[in-house]
Short mmCIF file of C-alpha atoms and ligand atoms in Angstrom, two decimals:
data_model
loop_
_atom_site.label_atom_id
_atom_site.label_comp_id
_atom_site.label_asym_id
_atom_site.label_seq_id
_atom_site.Cartn_x
_atom_site.Cartn_y
_atom_site.Cartn_z
CA MET A 128 24.61 21.32 -20.08
CA LYS A 129 22.46 24.18 -18.83
CA ALA A 130 21.32 24.51 -15.22
CA PRO A 131 17.56 24.94 -14.85
CA VAL A 132 15.77 28.28 -14.59
CA MET A 133 15.07 27.86 -10.86
CA THR A 134 17.74 27.52 -8.20
CA ASP A 135 17.19 24.87 -5.54
CA THR A 136 18.29 26.98 -2.58
CA TYR A 137 17.93 24.20 -0.03
CA LEU A 138 20.04 21.78 -2.12
CA ASN A 139 22.82 24.36 -2.31
CA PHE A 140 22.53 25.07 1.41
CA ALA A 141 22.61 21.38 2.38
CA ASN A 142 25.76 20.92 0.30
CA SER A 143 27.62 23.90 1.73
CA MET A 144 30.05 23.29 4.60
CA MET A 145 27.96 25.09 7.20
CA GLY A 146 24.64 23.93 5.76
CA SER A 147 25.59 20.27 5.76
CA ARG A 148 26.50 20.52 9.47
CA ILE A 149 23.23 22.22 10.32
CA ALA A 150 21.18 19.77 8.23
CA SER A 151 22.96 16.86 9.87
CA ALA A 152 22.48 18.24 13.40
CA LEU A 153 18.77 18.84 12.80
CA GLY A 154 18.26 15.50 11.05
CA LEU A 155 17.16 17.25 7.83
CA PRO A 156 17.44 15.48 4.49
CA ARG A 157 20.68 16.08 2.63
CA PRO A 158 20.12 15.67 -1.10
CA VAL A 159 23.39 15.30 -3.01
CA VAL A 160 24.33 17.25 -6.11
CA LEU A 161 23.65 14.70 -8.84
CA GLU A 162 26.43 13.83 -11.28
CA ARG A 163 25.33 14.55 -14.83
CA PHE A 164 26.82 13.42 -18.08
CA GLN A 165 29.59 15.52 -19.61
CA ALA A 166 30.62 15.03 -23.23
CA HIS A 167 33.41 12.46 -23.75
CA GLN A 168 32.98 10.93 -20.30
CA PRO A 169 33.32 7.15 -20.01
CA VAL A 170 30.08 5.21 -19.52
CA ILE A 171 30.87 4.89 -15.83
CA ASP A 172 33.63 6.36 -13.73
CA GLY A 173 34.64 3.44 -11.51
CA ASP A 174 34.45 -0.32 -11.13
CA VAL A 175 31.29 -2.37 -11.40
CA LEU A 176 30.72 -5.15 -8.89
CA VAL A 177 28.93 -8.18 -10.33
CA GLY A 178 26.82 -10.73 -8.51
CA ALA A 179 24.52 -13.48 -9.70
CA ALA A 180 21.99 -16.04 -8.55
CA ALA A 181 22.58 -19.68 -9.44
CA GLY A 182 21.63 -20.42 -13.04
CA ALA A 183 22.13 -16.81 -14.13
CA HIS A 184 21.55 -16.47 -17.87
CA TRP A 185 23.34 -13.34 -18.89
CA LEU A 186 26.87 -13.53 -17.46
CA PRO A 187 28.57 -14.16 -20.86
CA SER A 188 26.52 -11.32 -22.41
CA LEU A 189 27.41 -9.07 -19.48
CA VAL A 190 31.10 -9.75 -20.01
CA GLN A 191 30.76 -8.88 -23.70
CA ALA A 192 28.86 -5.71 -22.88
CA PHE A 193 31.46 -4.63 -20.30
CA LYS A 194 34.23 -5.23 -22.81
CA SER A 195 32.49 -3.15 -25.45
CA LEU A 196 31.69 -0.38 -22.96
CA GLN A 197 35.21 -0.56 -21.48
CA ILE A 198 33.96 -1.21 -17.97
CA ASN A 199 36.22 -2.66 -15.29
CA SER A 200 34.56 -5.21 -13.06
CA VAL A 201 35.05 -7.25 -9.94
CA ALA A 202 32.78 -10.01 -8.71
CA HIS A 203 31.38 -11.22 -5.41
CA GLY A 204 30.09 -14.76 -5.14
CA VAL A 205 30.38 -15.48 -8.87
CA PRO A 206 33.18 -18.06 -9.22
CA SER A 207 33.00 -18.13 -13.03
CA TRP A 208 33.38 -14.37 -13.53
CA THR A 209 37.17 -14.20 -13.71
CA SER A 210 37.42 -16.97 -16.29
CA LEU A 211 34.58 -15.46 -18.36
CA CYS A 212 36.48 -12.18 -18.37
CA ASN A 213 39.74 -13.88 -19.26
CA GLN A 214 38.06 -15.54 -22.25
CA VAL A 215 37.47 -12.12 -23.81
CA GLY A 216 40.82 -10.73 -22.72
CA MET A 217 39.57 -8.69 -19.77
CA MET A 218 41.00 -8.49 -16.28
CA SER A 219 38.77 -9.00 -13.28
CA GLY A 220 39.17 -9.77 -9.63
CA ARG A 221 37.27 -10.85 -6.55
CA TRP A 222 35.78 -7.97 -4.67
CA SER A 223 35.98 -9.34 -1.17
CA VAL A 224 38.78 -11.57 0.01
CA ASP A 225 38.42 -13.72 3.14
CA GLY A 226 35.36 -11.87 4.36
CA GLN A 227 37.04 -8.44 4.32
CA THR A 228 34.90 -5.62 3.03
CA GLY A 229 35.89 -4.92 -0.54
CA ALA A 230 36.76 -1.64 -2.20
CA ARG A 231 34.14 0.93 -3.03
CA VAL A 232 32.57 0.61 -6.46
CA LYS A 233 30.51 2.82 -8.74
CA ALA A 234 27.85 0.25 -9.52
CA LEU A 235 26.37 -3.12 -8.65
CA VAL A 236 24.98 -5.41 -11.34
CA PHE A 237 23.16 -8.53 -10.18
CA ASP A 238 21.97 -11.19 -12.63
CA ALA A 239 18.81 -12.57 -11.05
CA THR A 240 17.53 -14.28 -14.20
CA GLY A 241 18.27 -17.70 -12.72
CA LEU A 242 16.09 -17.17 -9.63
CA GLN A 243 13.37 -19.83 -9.55
CA THR A 244 12.56 -20.42 -5.88
CA LEU A 245 12.31 -18.52 -2.62
CA GLU A 246 15.34 -20.38 -1.26
CA GLU A 247 17.42 -19.17 -4.19
CA ALA A 248 16.40 -15.60 -3.39
CA ASP A 249 18.76 -15.84 -0.39
CA SER A 250 21.60 -15.14 -2.82
CA LEU A 251 19.91 -11.84 -3.67
CA TYR A 252 19.76 -10.93 0.01
CA GLN A 253 23.37 -12.02 0.60
CA PHE A 254 24.86 -10.11 -2.30
CA PHE A 255 23.17 -6.80 -1.55
CA HIS A 256 23.51 -7.21 2.21
CA ASP A 257 27.28 -7.51 1.75
CA THR A 258 27.80 -4.91 -0.92
CA VAL A 259 25.24 -2.14 -0.86
CA ARG A 260 27.22 0.12 1.47
CA SER A 261 30.14 -0.01 -0.95
CA VAL A 262 28.45 1.94 -3.71
CA LEU A 263 29.88 5.42 -4.20
CA PRO A 264 27.60 8.49 -4.28
CA CYS A 265 25.66 8.84 -7.55
CA GLY A 266 26.40 5.18 -8.21
CA ARG A 267 24.14 2.75 -10.02
CA VAL A 268 22.46 -0.55 -9.23
CA VAL A 269 21.06 -2.71 -12.04
CA LEU A 270 19.21 -5.97 -11.53
CA LEU A 271 18.64 -8.30 -14.45
CA GLY A 272 15.46 -10.33 -14.27
CA ARG A 273 13.01 -12.16 -16.46
CA VAL A 274 9.55 -11.11 -17.64
CA PRO A 275 7.28 -12.88 -15.12
CA ALA A 276 4.70 -13.77 -17.78
CA GLN A 277 7.36 -15.60 -19.75
CA CYS A 278 8.50 -17.83 -16.88
CA ALA A 279 8.18 -21.58 -17.20
CA ASP A 280 6.24 -22.10 -13.95
CA ALA A 281 4.20 -20.20 -11.40
CA LEU A 282 6.84 -20.18 -8.67
CA GLN A 283 9.51 -18.77 -10.93
CA SER A 284 7.08 -16.17 -12.22
CA THR A 285 6.25 -15.24 -8.62
CA VAL A 286 9.88 -14.86 -7.61
CA GLN A 287 10.71 -12.82 -10.69
CA ARG A 288 7.77 -10.51 -9.97
CA ALA A 289 8.99 -10.15 -6.41
CA LEU A 290 12.17 -8.56 -7.72
CA GLU A 291 10.18 -5.42 -8.53
CA GLY A 292 9.33 -4.79 -4.89
CA PHE A 293 12.88 -5.54 -3.83
CA MET A 294 14.32 -3.16 -6.42
CA ARG A 295 11.93 -0.33 -5.54
CA SER A 296 12.64 -0.64 -1.83
CA LEU A 297 16.37 -0.76 -2.37
CA ALA A 298 16.06 2.36 -4.53
CA LYS A 299 14.44 4.13 -1.57
CA GLU A 300 17.09 2.93 0.88
CA VAL A 301 20.32 3.68 -0.95
CA LYS A 302 19.98 7.50 -1.08
CA ARG A 303 23.15 9.55 -1.94
CA GLY A 304 21.98 10.01 -5.55
CA ILE A 305 22.24 6.29 -6.31
CA ALA A 306 19.81 5.08 -9.01
CA VAL A 307 18.43 1.52 -9.01
CA GLN A 308 16.62 -0.26 -11.87
CA LEU A 309 15.34 -3.68 -12.89
CA LEU A 310 15.86 -4.73 -16.51
CA GLN A 311 13.58 -7.60 -17.55
CA VAL A 312 15.34 -9.26 -20.45
CA ASP A 313 13.46 -11.49 -22.88
CA ASP A 314 15.15 -14.81 -23.58
CA ASP A 315 16.07 -13.81 -27.12
CA ALA A 316 17.07 -10.23 -26.31
CA LYS A 317 20.59 -10.57 -24.98
CA GLY A 318 22.01 -8.35 -27.74
CA THR A 319 20.12 -5.42 -26.23
CA LEU A 320 21.88 -5.53 -22.88
CA GLU A 321 24.86 -3.44 -23.88
CA GLY A 322 22.75 -0.52 -25.06
CA ALA A 323 20.63 -0.59 -21.92
CA LEU A 324 23.69 -0.63 -19.66
CA ARG A 325 25.19 2.23 -21.66
CA PHE A 326 22.34 4.34 -20.27
CA PHE A 327 21.47 2.82 -16.91
CA LEU A 328 25.07 2.66 -15.63
CA SER A 329 25.90 6.17 -16.73
CA PRO A 330 25.29 9.66 -15.32
CA ARG A 331 22.78 10.11 -18.17
CA CYS A 332 20.15 8.47 -15.99
CA ALA A 333 20.83 10.78 -13.01
CA TYR A 334 17.13 11.31 -12.20
CA VAL A 335 15.77 7.92 -13.33
CA SER A 336 15.36 5.45 -10.50
CA GLY A 337 13.06 2.64 -9.39
CA GLN A 338 12.16 1.70 -12.97
CA VAL A 339 11.30 -1.67 -14.49
CA VAL A 340 12.29 -1.72 -18.15
CA ARG A 341 11.65 -4.62 -20.47
CA LEU A 342 14.19 -5.47 -23.16
CA GLN A 343 12.71 -7.34 -26.10
CA ALA A 344 14.46 -8.93 -29.04
CA ALA A 345 15.41 -6.33 -31.62
CA PRO A 346 16.18 -6.83 -35.30
CA ALA A 347 19.78 -8.08 -35.62
CA ALA A 348 20.71 -5.09 -37.78
CA GLU A 349 19.63 -2.71 -35.02
CA VAL A 350 21.64 -4.44 -32.36
CA THR A 351 24.83 -4.97 -34.36
CA GLN A 352 24.80 -1.33 -35.41
CA SER A 353 24.18 -0.19 -31.87
CA ASP A 354 26.31 2.57 -30.43
CA GLY A 355 28.87 0.16 -29.03
CA ALA A 356 31.92 -1.24 -30.70
CA ASN A 357 30.84 -0.44 -34.28
CA GLY A 358 28.75 2.64 -33.73
CA ASN A 359 29.57 6.23 -32.94
CA ALA A 360 29.39 6.34 -29.16
CA ALA A 361 30.06 10.09 -28.92
CA GLN A 362 27.36 10.98 -31.46
CA PRO A 363 24.85 8.13 -31.43
CA LEU A 364 22.25 10.16 -33.35
CA GLN A 365 24.55 11.28 -36.15
CA GLY A 366 22.78 11.45 -39.51
CA LYS A 367 19.32 11.35 -37.97
CA SER A 368 16.58 13.93 -38.52
CA ILE A 369 14.30 14.31 -35.52
CA LEU A 370 11.24 16.49 -34.89
CA VAL A 371 10.85 17.98 -31.40
CA THR A 372 7.58 19.74 -30.55
CA GLY A 373 7.35 22.41 -27.86
CA ALA A 374 11.01 23.17 -28.57
CA SER A 375 11.30 26.87 -27.73
CA ARG A 376 11.86 26.54 -23.98
CA GLY A 377 11.93 24.29 -20.92
CA ILE A 378 12.25 20.57 -21.45
CA GLY A 379 11.80 20.90 -25.22
CA ALA A 380 14.80 23.23 -25.56
CA ALA A 381 16.92 20.84 -23.46
CA ILE A 382 15.86 17.97 -25.71
CA VAL A 383 16.98 19.95 -28.78
CA ASP A 384 20.36 20.74 -27.21
CA THR A 385 20.92 17.13 -26.18
CA LEU A 386 19.91 15.63 -29.52
CA ALA A 387 22.15 18.11 -31.34
CA ARG A 388 25.03 17.21 -29.01
CA ASP A 389 24.44 13.58 -29.96
CA GLY A 390 24.69 14.42 -33.65
CA ALA A 391 21.04 14.76 -34.74
CA ARG A 392 19.67 17.36 -37.12
CA VAL A 393 16.72 18.69 -35.18
CA VAL A 394 13.51 20.13 -36.57
CA CYS A 395 12.34 22.44 -33.79
CA LEU A 396 8.60 23.14 -33.62
CA ASP A 397 6.63 25.54 -31.46
CA VAL A 398 3.65 27.88 -31.70
CA PRO A 399 4.04 30.96 -33.95
CA ALA A 400 3.90 33.20 -30.85
CA ALA A 401 7.17 31.62 -29.66
CA GLN A 402 8.92 32.13 -33.00
CA ASP A 403 11.86 34.24 -31.74
CA ALA A 404 12.77 31.92 -28.88
CA LEU A 405 12.27 28.95 -31.19
CA GLN A 406 14.63 30.37 -33.79
CA ALA A 407 17.28 30.98 -31.12
CA VAL A 408 17.05 27.35 -29.95
CA ALA A 409 17.18 26.06 -33.53
CA ASP A 410 20.14 28.28 -34.38
CA ARG A 411 22.28 27.17 -31.46
CA ALA A 412 21.55 23.53 -32.42
CA ASN A 413 22.16 24.09 -36.13
CA GLY A 414 18.62 22.87 -36.66
CA THR A 415 15.58 24.28 -38.40
CA ALA A 416 12.63 26.13 -36.87
CA LEU A 417 9.03 25.29 -37.72
CA ALA A 418 6.43 27.67 -36.27
CA LEU A 419 3.21 25.69 -36.14
CA ASP A 420 0.37 25.09 -33.71
CA ILE A 421 0.07 21.30 -33.44
CA THR A 422 -3.67 21.60 -32.83
CA ASP A 423 -4.20 23.33 -36.17
CA PRO A 424 -6.29 20.94 -38.32
CA GLN A 425 -3.69 21.38 -41.09
CA ALA A 426 -0.77 20.46 -38.78
CA PRO A 427 -0.61 16.70 -39.49
CA ASN A 428 -0.49 17.29 -43.23
CA ALA A 429 2.02 20.13 -42.89
CA LEU A 430 4.29 17.85 -40.85
CA VAL A 431 3.97 15.02 -43.36
CA GLN A 432 5.07 17.42 -46.09
CA ALA A 433 7.98 18.69 -43.98
CA ALA A 434 9.08 15.13 -43.20
CA LEU A 435 8.88 14.01 -46.82
CA ALA A 436 10.85 17.08 -47.91
CA ASP A 437 13.59 15.92 -45.48
CA GLY A 438 13.51 12.40 -46.95
CA GLY A 439 11.64 11.14 -43.90
CA TRP A 440 12.32 11.59 -40.20
CA ASP A 441 14.17 9.13 -37.97
CA GLY A 442 12.52 10.28 -34.81
CA VAL A 443 9.69 12.32 -33.35
CA VAL A 444 9.51 13.72 -29.82
CA HIS A 445 5.98 14.71 -28.83
CA ASN A 446 6.95 17.10 -26.06
CA ALA A 447 4.58 20.08 -26.45
CA GLY A 448 2.16 20.19 -23.56
CA ILE A 449 0.08 22.57 -21.49
CA THR A 450 -1.61 22.61 -18.09
CA ARG A 451 -4.92 24.38 -17.40
CA ASP A 452 -5.61 23.37 -13.81
CA LYS A 453 -9.05 23.62 -12.15
CA THR A 454 -11.03 21.14 -10.10
CA LEU A 455 -13.50 19.41 -12.39
CA ALA A 456 -16.62 21.09 -11.03
CA LYS A 457 -15.09 24.52 -11.68
CA MET A 458 -13.43 23.69 -14.99
CA PRO A 459 -14.92 25.42 -18.01
CA GLU A 460 -15.27 23.19 -21.07
CA HIS A 461 -12.64 25.04 -23.10
CA LEU A 462 -9.94 24.21 -20.52
CA TRP A 463 -10.86 20.55 -20.71
CA GLN A 464 -10.77 20.59 -24.48
CA SER A 465 -7.59 22.62 -24.99
CA VAL A 466 -5.52 20.35 -22.75
CA LEU A 467 -6.81 17.20 -24.43
CA ARG A 468 -6.18 18.62 -27.88
CA VAL A 469 -2.60 19.76 -27.28
CA ASN A 470 -1.40 16.95 -25.02
CA LEU A 471 -3.13 13.97 -26.59
CA GLY A 472 -5.18 14.66 -29.71
CA ALA A 473 -2.32 16.29 -31.60
CA GLN A 474 0.16 13.54 -30.64
CA ALA A 475 -2.26 10.88 -31.87
CA SER A 476 -3.22 12.53 -35.14
CA ILE A 477 0.36 13.52 -36.04
CA THR A 478 1.63 10.02 -35.27
CA GLN A 479 -1.14 8.53 -37.40
CA ALA A 480 -0.53 10.88 -40.32
CA LEU A 481 3.25 10.34 -40.35
CA MET A 482 2.79 6.58 -40.34
CA GLU A 483 0.10 6.50 -43.00
CA ALA A 484 2.18 8.70 -45.29
CA SER A 485 5.32 6.59 -44.71
CA ALA A 486 7.03 9.80 -43.64
CA LEU A 487 9.23 7.98 -41.10
CA ARG A 488 12.44 6.28 -42.12
CA ALA A 489 13.37 2.66 -41.41
CA GLY A 490 14.16 2.12 -37.74
CA ALA A 491 12.43 5.37 -36.71
CA ARG A 492 11.79 5.84 -33.00
CA MET A 493 9.18 8.05 -31.35
CA VAL A 494 9.02 9.34 -27.80
CA CYS A 495 5.92 10.82 -26.20
CA VAL A 496 6.13 12.97 -23.09
CA SER A 497 3.63 11.84 -20.48
CA SER A 498 3.72 12.77 -16.78
CA ILE A 499 3.57 11.03 -13.43
CA ALA A 500 0.31 12.99 -13.00
CA GLY A 501 -1.07 10.63 -15.64
CA MET A 502 -0.28 7.72 -13.30
CA ALA A 503 -1.00 9.17 -9.87
CA GLY A 504 -3.71 11.69 -10.70
CA ASN A 505 -3.67 15.16 -9.17
CA VAL A 506 -6.24 17.51 -7.67
CA GLY A 507 -7.17 20.10 -10.29
CA GLN A 508 -5.69 18.07 -13.12
CA THR A 509 -8.45 15.78 -14.39
CA ASN A 510 -7.89 17.19 -17.88
CA TYR A 511 -4.08 16.97 -17.70
CA ALA A 512 -4.04 13.49 -16.12
CA PHE A 513 -6.57 12.25 -18.69
CA SER A 514 -4.33 13.50 -21.48
CA LYS A 515 -1.09 12.16 -19.99
CA ALA A 516 -2.56 8.74 -19.16
CA GLY A 517 -3.92 8.76 -22.71
CA VAL A 518 -0.37 9.28 -23.97
CA ILE A 519 0.59 6.03 -22.25
CA GLY A 520 -2.39 4.36 -23.92
CA LEU A 521 -1.23 5.72 -27.26
CA VAL A 522 2.25 4.28 -26.74
CA HIS A 523 0.91 0.89 -25.69
CA SER A 524 -1.51 0.67 -28.59
CA GLN A 525 0.90 1.88 -31.27
CA ALA A 526 3.98 -0.07 -30.13
CA PRO A 527 3.02 -3.40 -31.77
CA ARG A 528 2.08 -1.60 -35.00
CA LEU A 529 5.37 0.24 -35.14
CA ALA A 530 7.30 -2.91 -34.21
CA GLN A 531 5.90 -4.61 -37.32
CA GLN A 532 7.60 -1.91 -39.36
CA GLY A 533 10.87 -2.11 -37.41
CA MET A 534 10.07 1.08 -35.49
CA ALA A 535 9.43 1.84 -31.83
CA ILE A 536 7.45 4.21 -29.64
CA ASN A 537 8.01 4.83 -25.93
CA ALA A 538 7.02 7.39 -23.34
CA VAL A 539 8.86 9.28 -20.66
CA ALA A 540 6.90 10.39 -17.62
CA PRO A 541 8.66 13.29 -15.91
CA GLY A 542 8.09 14.00 -12.25
CA PHE A 543 9.01 17.36 -10.75
CA ILE A 544 11.31 19.05 -13.26
CA GLU A 545 12.73 22.54 -12.67
CA THR A 546 11.12 24.57 -15.48
CA GLN A 547 8.98 27.67 -15.93
CA MET A 548 5.97 25.37 -15.57
CA THR A 549 6.99 24.25 -12.07
CA ALA A 550 8.42 27.66 -11.12
CA ALA A 551 4.84 28.95 -11.31
CA ILE A 552 3.66 26.53 -8.57
CA PRO A 553 3.10 28.15 -5.12
CA LEU A 554 6.17 27.79 -2.86
CA ALA A 555 4.83 25.27 -0.32
CA ILE A 556 3.46 22.91 -2.97
CA ARG A 557 6.61 23.38 -5.02
CA GLU A 558 8.86 22.41 -2.09
CA ALA A 559 6.74 19.31 -1.43
CA GLY A 560 6.93 18.30 -5.08
CA ARG A 561 10.67 18.78 -5.11
CA ARG A 562 11.48 16.73 -2.02
CA MET A 563 8.98 13.86 -2.25
CA ASN A 564 11.23 11.53 -4.19
CA SER A 565 14.23 9.33 -3.53
CA MET A 566 16.69 11.97 -4.81
CA GLY A 567 15.24 14.65 -2.51
CA GLN A 568 15.28 17.25 -5.29
CA GLY A 569 13.71 18.24 -8.59
CA GLY A 570 15.11 16.95 -11.85
CA TRP A 571 16.58 19.13 -14.56
CA PRO A 572 15.22 19.39 -18.09
CA VAL A 573 18.42 17.71 -19.27
CA ASP A 574 17.50 14.60 -17.25
CA VAL A 575 14.36 14.16 -19.35
CA ALA A 576 16.33 15.02 -22.47
CA GLU A 577 19.04 12.40 -21.79
CA THR A 578 16.40 9.69 -21.38
CA ILE A 579 14.72 10.72 -24.60
CA ALA A 580 18.04 10.84 -26.45
CA TRP A 581 18.74 7.29 -25.34
CA LEU A 582 15.26 6.11 -26.36
CA LEU A 583 15.82 7.61 -29.82
CA SER A 584 19.17 5.89 -30.24
CA ARG A 585 20.03 2.37 -31.33
CA SER A 586 21.24 1.74 -27.80
CA ALA A 587 17.57 1.42 -26.90
CA ALA A 588 16.98 -1.28 -29.53
CA GLY A 589 14.54 -3.73 -27.95
CA VAL A 590 12.83 -1.04 -25.88
CA ASN A 591 9.33 -0.55 -27.27
CA GLY A 592 5.99 0.31 -25.68
CA GLN A 593 7.68 1.25 -22.40
CA VAL A 594 7.07 4.14 -20.03
CA ILE A 595 10.16 5.38 -18.23
CA ARG A 596 9.58 7.74 -15.35
CA VAL A 597 12.13 10.52 -14.99
CA CYS A 598 11.05 11.43 -11.50
CA GLY A 599 13.84 10.54 -9.05
CA GLN A 600 11.50 7.73 -7.90
CA SER A 601 8.73 10.14 -6.94
CA TRP A 602 6.47 8.87 -4.21
CA LEU A 603 3.46 9.85 -6.31
CA GLY A 604 1.83 7.07 -8.27
CA ALA A 605 4.74 4.69 -7.83
P1 LIG B 143 6.75 24.52 -21.04
O1 LIG B 143 5.43 25.17 -20.83
O2 LIG B 143 7.97 25.23 -20.54
O3 LIG B 143 6.96 24.18 -22.59
C1 LIG B 143 5.96 23.61 -23.38
C2 LIG B 143 6.15 24.09 -24.80
O4 LIG B 143 5.10 23.53 -25.60
C3 LIG B 143 6.06 25.62 -24.92
O5 LIG B 143 7.18 26.10 -25.62
C4 LIG B 143 4.76 25.82 -25.67
O6 LIG B 143 4.77 26.99 -26.49
C5 LIG B 143 4.67 24.55 -26.49
N1 LIG B 143 3.30 24.33 -26.94
C6 LIG B 143 2.17 24.41 -26.19
N2 LIG B 143 1.08 24.25 -26.97
C7 LIG B 143 1.54 24.04 -28.22
C8 LIG B 143 0.89 23.83 -29.46
N3 LIG B 143 -0.44 23.80 -29.57
N4 LIG B 143 1.64 23.68 -30.58
C9 LIG B 143 2.99 23.72 -30.49
N5 LIG B 143 3.66 23.92 -29.34
C10 LIG B 143 2.94 24.10 -28.21
O7 LIG B 143 6.64 23.09 -20.38
P2 LIG B 143 7.77 22.06 -19.90
O8 LIG B 143 7.83 22.10 -18.43
O9 LIG B 143 9.01 22.23 -20.67
O10 LIG B 143 7.05 20.68 -20.29
C11 LIG B 143 7.33 19.97 -21.48
C12 LIG B 143 6.52 18.69 -21.46
O11 LIG B 143 6.83 17.94 -20.29
C13 LIG B 143 5.01 18.92 -21.43
O12 LIG B 143 4.37 17.94 -22.22
C14 LIG B 143 4.67 18.74 -19.98
O13 LIG B 143 3.33 18.35 -19.79
C15 LIG B 143 5.63 17.64 -19.59
N6 LIG B 143 5.91 17.55 -18.15
C16 LIG B 143 6.57 18.56 -17.49
C17 LIG B 143 6.83 18.44 -16.15
C18 LIG B 143 7.59 19.48 -15.38
O14 LIG B 143 7.83 19.27 -14.19
N7 LIG B 143 7.99 20.57 -15.97
C19 LIG B 143 6.40 17.26 -15.38
C20 LIG B 143 5.73 16.28 -16.18
C21 LIG B 143 5.51 16.44 -17.51
#
């Protein structure tokens, strides 16, 4: 894993012996060095503490997932947990005995799917009140909930919706690099839980926090071949051919490296002017280089031909993007048009062409790179925010179409990521962008890449039409 182009001097200072004392004495924020995934690591390095509201739906599925992912667990306030574990041959224990504070754990998982009333929400309060201080640095918290619109009655729907606010606030409180998410699981989607936990409990989601992700039912074949017991956990993308645009540097190059690590054969695309850097990225990933401007009117057809020559692609990552910032009144028309064409028009027309030509293989998965600027808006970025919000529209509108063909399309929305793009921002604005999130630091290109790699894998079966922010829970647009 490569460190980003820019060094975060303050992060290094705050984590030095002297610096941490000074930061503490002055009451300055002390962002932690985030743990990131290293090849051959277990899913999670430590015990998971389980809690549940009455009537929780997913405890048996959780036990199965933990067994498959080889996760050790303890429980607090869930009397049935030990016997459920025993049924599948796993050991488990109670976390807290006789009111004593239990041992420290690497993650908390709370099944809130049974919550139907405000009174029942007391169990949510009680569990996290008792346990939240026990989570180790860079730990994980995952809540399981239901999709509010699918609830049987208005009160249940209300309470399930309330979980979002709870989760987001907890994510802001926990600090110390701990990431918190809410997974909303459809009633018929329990087979997707294992794949989601494989990502959200692991260091792969180091810079993803405060997210609500819906898990829908996935075709049985997808789930049973997921990267768990039967699949190849070390190389979940083995045998897959995946196109990455904007691959010669920055986030795109990190995506190529990560997909290659996970076993994919990567087709690396960038503009002809970036040919040398592109070739170097492709070579180190054992992939192929394709020098092409995605706004060229011939590009969709050229990509269809390239995909068909490969026997179809299993994935596409629409990562290429540009910024041309100016306040709207001062923005010349060509800056408006160029940003829209690269960031949105090309993604839409290439997606359309690949689908119409059946140039994607069964089970193909696409990921579009949006931005939190597309959600929050930004001064000087009407063109960029239009394009990046449009990317979300593209994902939402295409997801049902792709689902009909057993495919999926999702977006990632990066926040402040340490790249050449953000290195060019003036210092004061750059420092603000870096610190204004729950992790107190910028993300690395690999953080975006890990999320994309997961979305391209069978572990994300059941995730379709979603936007996952890779922004350390940025305060912008949240
Ligand atoms: P970058 O500028 O380092 O890389 C973008 C790549 O896209 C370049 O290699 C460029 O040559 C390529 N590209 C541009 N126009 C192209 C075209 N017409 N045809 C083919 N390739 C083209 O940018 P970075 O930071 O790596 O960003 C990657 C993506 O992530 C972009 O879509 C960007 O908008 C998005 N993003 C980045 C954030 C950050 O903090 N760096 C934050 C939010 C979103």
